[in-house]
Tab-separated table of C-alpha atoms in Angstrom:
chain	number	residue	atom	x	y	z
A	1	MET	CA	70.794	147.882	53.120
A	2	ALA	CA	72.782	147.279	56.333
A	3	GLU	CA	76.529	148.316	56.529
A	4	TYR	CA	78.687	145.562	56.578
A	5	THR	CA	82.499	146.816	58.343
A	6	LEU	CA	85.278	144.845	58.815
A	7	GLN	CA	84.644	145.004	62.378
A	8	SER	CA	81.067	144.057	62.557
A	9	ILE	CA	82.309	140.681	60.605
A	10	MET	CA	85.034	139.936	62.598
A	11	ALA	CA	82.924	140.309	65.574
A	12	ASP	CA	79.889	138.326	64.612
A	13	THR	CA	82.526	135.326	63.259
A	14	THR	CA	84.032	135.623	66.864
A	15	ASP	CA	80.855	135.209	68.705
A	16	ALA	CA	79.297	132.438	66.287
A	17	ILE	CA	83.180	130.876	67.082
A	18	ASP	CA	82.378	130.613	70.580
A	19	VAL	CA	78.995	129.768	70.262
A	20	VAL	CA	80.242	126.677	68.060
A	21	GLU	CA	82.945	125.768	70.670
A	22	TYR	CA	80.134	126.347	73.798
A	23	THR	CA	78.103	123.813	72.058
A	24	ALA	CA	81.064	121.188	71.047
A	25	GLU	CA	82.601	121.130	75.173
A	26	SER	CA	79.033	120.719	76.825
A	27	ILE	CA	78.150	118.237	73.689
A	28	ILE	CA	81.612	116.528	74.318
A	29	ARG	CA	80.967	116.915	78.342
A	30	GLU	CA	77.094	114.905	78.265
A	31	TYR	CA	78.712	112.491	76.045
A	32	THR	CA	81.438	112.089	79.036
A	33	VAL	CA	78.884	112.126	81.647
A	34	LEU	CA	76.500	109.919	79.814
A	35	GLU	CA	79.186	107.637	78.850
A	36	LEU	CA	80.259	107.083	82.994
A	37	PHE	CA	76.815	107.153	84.509
A	38	GLY	CA	75.038	105.235	82.034
A	39	TYR	CA	72.090	108.092	82.218
A	40	MET	CA	71.943	112.264	82.911
A	41	PRO	CA	72.216	112.627	87.073
A	42	ASP	CA	69.460	115.191	88.126
A	43	LEU	CA	71.460	117.772	89.736
A	44	GLY	CA	68.114	118.859	91.734
A	45	ALA	CA	67.890	115.478	93.300
A	46	ALA	CA	71.488	115.581	93.602
A	47	TYR	CA	71.130	118.534	95.444
A	48	ALA	CA	68.466	117.722	97.767
A	49	THR	CA	69.596	114.599	98.918
A	50	ALA	CA	72.526	116.073	99.647
A	51	LEU	CA	70.649	119.268	101.750
A	52	ALA	CA	68.427	116.102	103.816
A	53	PHE	CA	71.867	114.600	104.615
A	54	VAL	CA	72.937	117.244	105.914
A	55	PHE	CA	70.392	118.205	107.820
A	56	LEU	CA	69.829	114.585	108.798
A	57	GLY	CA	73.410	114.512	110.531
A	58	ILE	CA	73.297	117.984	111.941
A	59	THR	CA	69.961	116.555	113.949
A	60	LEU	CA	71.883	113.270	114.571
A	61	MET	CA	74.717	115.207	116.492
A	62	PHE	CA	72.403	117.666	118.590
A	63	ILE	CA	70.345	114.407	119.593
A	64	ASN	CA	73.268	112.778	120.297
A	65	ARG	CA	75.174	115.734	122.429
A	66	ARG	CA	71.943	116.692	124.074
A	67	PHE	CA	70.707	113.238	125.247
A	68	ALA	CA	73.893	111.048	124.721
A	69	PRO	CA	72.565	107.918	123.810
A	70	CYS	CA	75.349	105.526	122.715
A	71	ASN	CA	78.825	106.384	122.047
A	72	PHE	CA	78.507	104.108	118.414
A	73	MET	CA	75.825	106.498	117.833
A	74	VAL	CA	78.362	109.128	116.451
A	75	VAL	CA	78.522	106.177	113.740
A	76	LEU	CA	75.052	107.403	112.122
A	77	VAL	CA	76.413	110.669	112.408
A	78	LEU	CA	79.219	110.980	110.247
A	79	ALA	CA	77.262	107.869	107.859
A	80	ALA	CA	75.084	111.070	107.243
A	81	GLY	CA	77.892	113.398	106.450
A	82	PHE	CA	79.247	110.872	103.714
A	83	GLU	CA	76.567	110.581	102.055
A	84	ALA	CA	76.216	114.289	101.686
A	85	LEU	CA	79.432	114.212	101.042
A	86	GLY	CA	78.825	112.065	97.980
A	87	TYR	CA	76.045	113.368	96.556
A	88	ALA	CA	78.243	116.806	96.753
A	89	LEU	CA	80.654	114.888	95.069
A	90	ARG	CA	78.070	113.488	92.136
A	91	ILE	CA	77.107	117.107	91.377
A	92	VAL	CA	80.698	117.698	90.772
A	93	SER	CA	81.442	114.577	88.750
A	94	ALA	CA	78.212	115.687	86.677
A	95	HIS	CA	79.895	119.030	85.810
A	96	PHE	CA	83.617	117.848	85.673
A	97	PRO	CA	83.504	114.279	84.948
A	98	SER	CA	86.471	111.528	84.876
A	99	LEU	CA	86.692	108.453	86.276
A	100	VAL	CA	88.074	109.526	89.661
A	101	SER	CA	85.343	111.909	89.767
A	102	PHE	CA	82.899	109.058	88.964
A	103	ILE	CA	84.436	106.489	91.222
A	104	VAL	CA	84.622	108.250	94.788
A	105	PRO	CA	81.088	109.753	94.980
A	106	SER	CA	80.001	106.530	93.770
A	107	LEU	CA	81.833	104.314	96.102
A	108	PHE	CA	80.595	107.071	99.380
A	109	ILE	CA	76.849	106.593	98.274
A	110	LEU	CA	77.193	102.759	98.061
A	111	LEU	CA	79.338	101.717	100.567
A	112	THR	CA	78.022	104.394	103.606
A	113	PRO	CA	74.762	102.640	104.462
A	114	ASN	CA	76.610	99.020	105.140
A	115	ALA	CA	77.593	101.266	108.275
A	116	ILE	CA	73.906	102.273	109.191
A	117	ALA	CA	73.156	98.765	108.416
A	118	PHE	CA	75.959	97.774	110.956
A	119	ILE	CA	74.611	100.099	113.677
A	120	ASN	CA	70.947	98.684	112.925
A	121	TYR	CA	72.095	94.851	114.384
A	122	MET	CA	73.942	96.469	117.361
A	123	VAL	CA	70.753	98.260	118.305
A	124	LEU	CA	68.757	95.174	117.436
A	125	GLY	CA	71.263	93.092	119.527
A	126	ARG	CA	70.989	95.564	122.955
A	127	ALA	CA	67.126	95.623	121.926
A	128	LEU	CA	66.750	91.776	122.880
A	129	ALA	CA	69.517	91.657	125.421
A	130	PHE	CA	67.251	94.975	127.653
A	131	ARG	CA	64.198	92.594	126.930
A	132	GLY	CA	65.934	89.865	128.318
A	133	LEU	CA	65.515	87.659	125.281
A	134	ASN	CA	67.794	84.527	125.336
A	135	VAL	CA	69.033	84.933	121.831
A	136	SER	CA	72.546	85.742	122.024
A	137	SER	CA	73.397	89.502	121.128
A	138	HIS	CA	76.972	88.090	120.160
A	139	ARG	CA	75.596	85.888	117.156
A	140	ILE	CA	73.400	88.303	116.148
A	141	VAL	CA	75.945	90.927	115.957
A	142	SER	CA	78.487	88.254	113.917
A	143	SER	CA	75.677	87.020	111.454
A	144	PHE	CA	74.678	89.960	110.596
A	145	MET	CA	78.446	91.175	110.199
A	146	THR	CA	79.061	88.380	107.854
A	147	SER	CA	76.229	89.744	105.662
A	148	GLY	CA	77.239	93.437	106.174
A	149	ILE	CA	81.011	91.887	104.956
A	150	VAL	CA	79.846	90.478	102.161
A	151	SER	CA	77.363	92.821	101.115
A	152	PHE	CA	80.502	95.379	100.850
A	153	ALA	CA	82.516	92.844	98.753
A	154	LEU	CA	80.286	92.900	96.478
A	155	GLN	CA	79.576	96.168	96.088
A	156	GLY	CA	82.948	97.572	95.681
A	157	LEU	CA	83.793	94.562	93.598
A	158	GLY	CA	80.540	95.595	91.416
A	159	GLY	CA	81.539	99.387	91.717
A	160	CYS	CA	85.175	98.382	89.608
A	161	LEU	CA	83.806	96.432	87.080
A	162	VAL	CA	81.055	99.299	86.262
A	163	THR	CA	83.860	101.302	85.960
A	164	SER	CA	86.824	98.988	83.982
A	165	SER	CA	85.041	98.273	80.739
A	166	THR	CA	81.869	99.022	78.935
A	167	GLU	CA	81.758	95.022	78.807
A	168	ALA	CA	81.560	94.433	81.989
A	169	VAL	CA	78.988	97.582	82.927
A	170	HIS	CA	76.077	95.450	83.467
A	171	THR	CA	77.926	93.555	85.048
A	172	GLY	CA	79.424	95.537	87.417
A	173	GLN	CA	76.169	96.713	88.079
A	174	ARG	CA	74.186	93.062	88.779
A	175	ILE	CA	76.858	92.691	91.105
A	176	VAL	CA	76.260	95.895	92.629
A	177	LEU	CA	72.818	95.524	93.092
A	178	ALA	CA	73.072	91.855	94.228
A	179	GLY	CA	75.054	93.525	97.020
A	180	LEU	CA	72.439	96.224	97.249
A	181	ALA	CA	69.786	93.254	97.895
A	182	ILE	CA	72.313	90.931	100.685
A	183	GLN	CA	72.278	94.719	102.360
A	184	VAL	CA	68.341	94.761	102.684
A	185	LEU	CA	67.598	91.230	103.375
């Protein structure tokens, strides 16, 4: 028969309390993450995506320095950095969930592609002008800028609604998707 001393019983009790506190803390954290995100973020995908954007940003920076294509291409380097920052902050947000740590990475991840789309429109306008087509690059850029601003506004509004209340989450998600659809079209 095992001998129980007061010290062994206290040690076992302390270990059990630590396990219960850790389990309760992790359950609360997971509930908070689920409440904010609506799902459990895949941290492996966030790490991979952040690293991919860091690699892309460094590659674009070296290409830009080496060949100096256009000054506006610096925006692509910054966009890659902002996307990497957004996914890095998403990782932090999954570990330390709060409303602010949910909003900031979401804004970086959702709004940075608008800058990339703007560069695409500028390149299209310059390519058409270079080919000698009778299409005004100003008209192309302004029409795409209008759609970009509408897309940006819708994504920002949807992001605000997603974080405002539980009733508005689905409406906010639909508005964000509408903004993304406008951006793609």
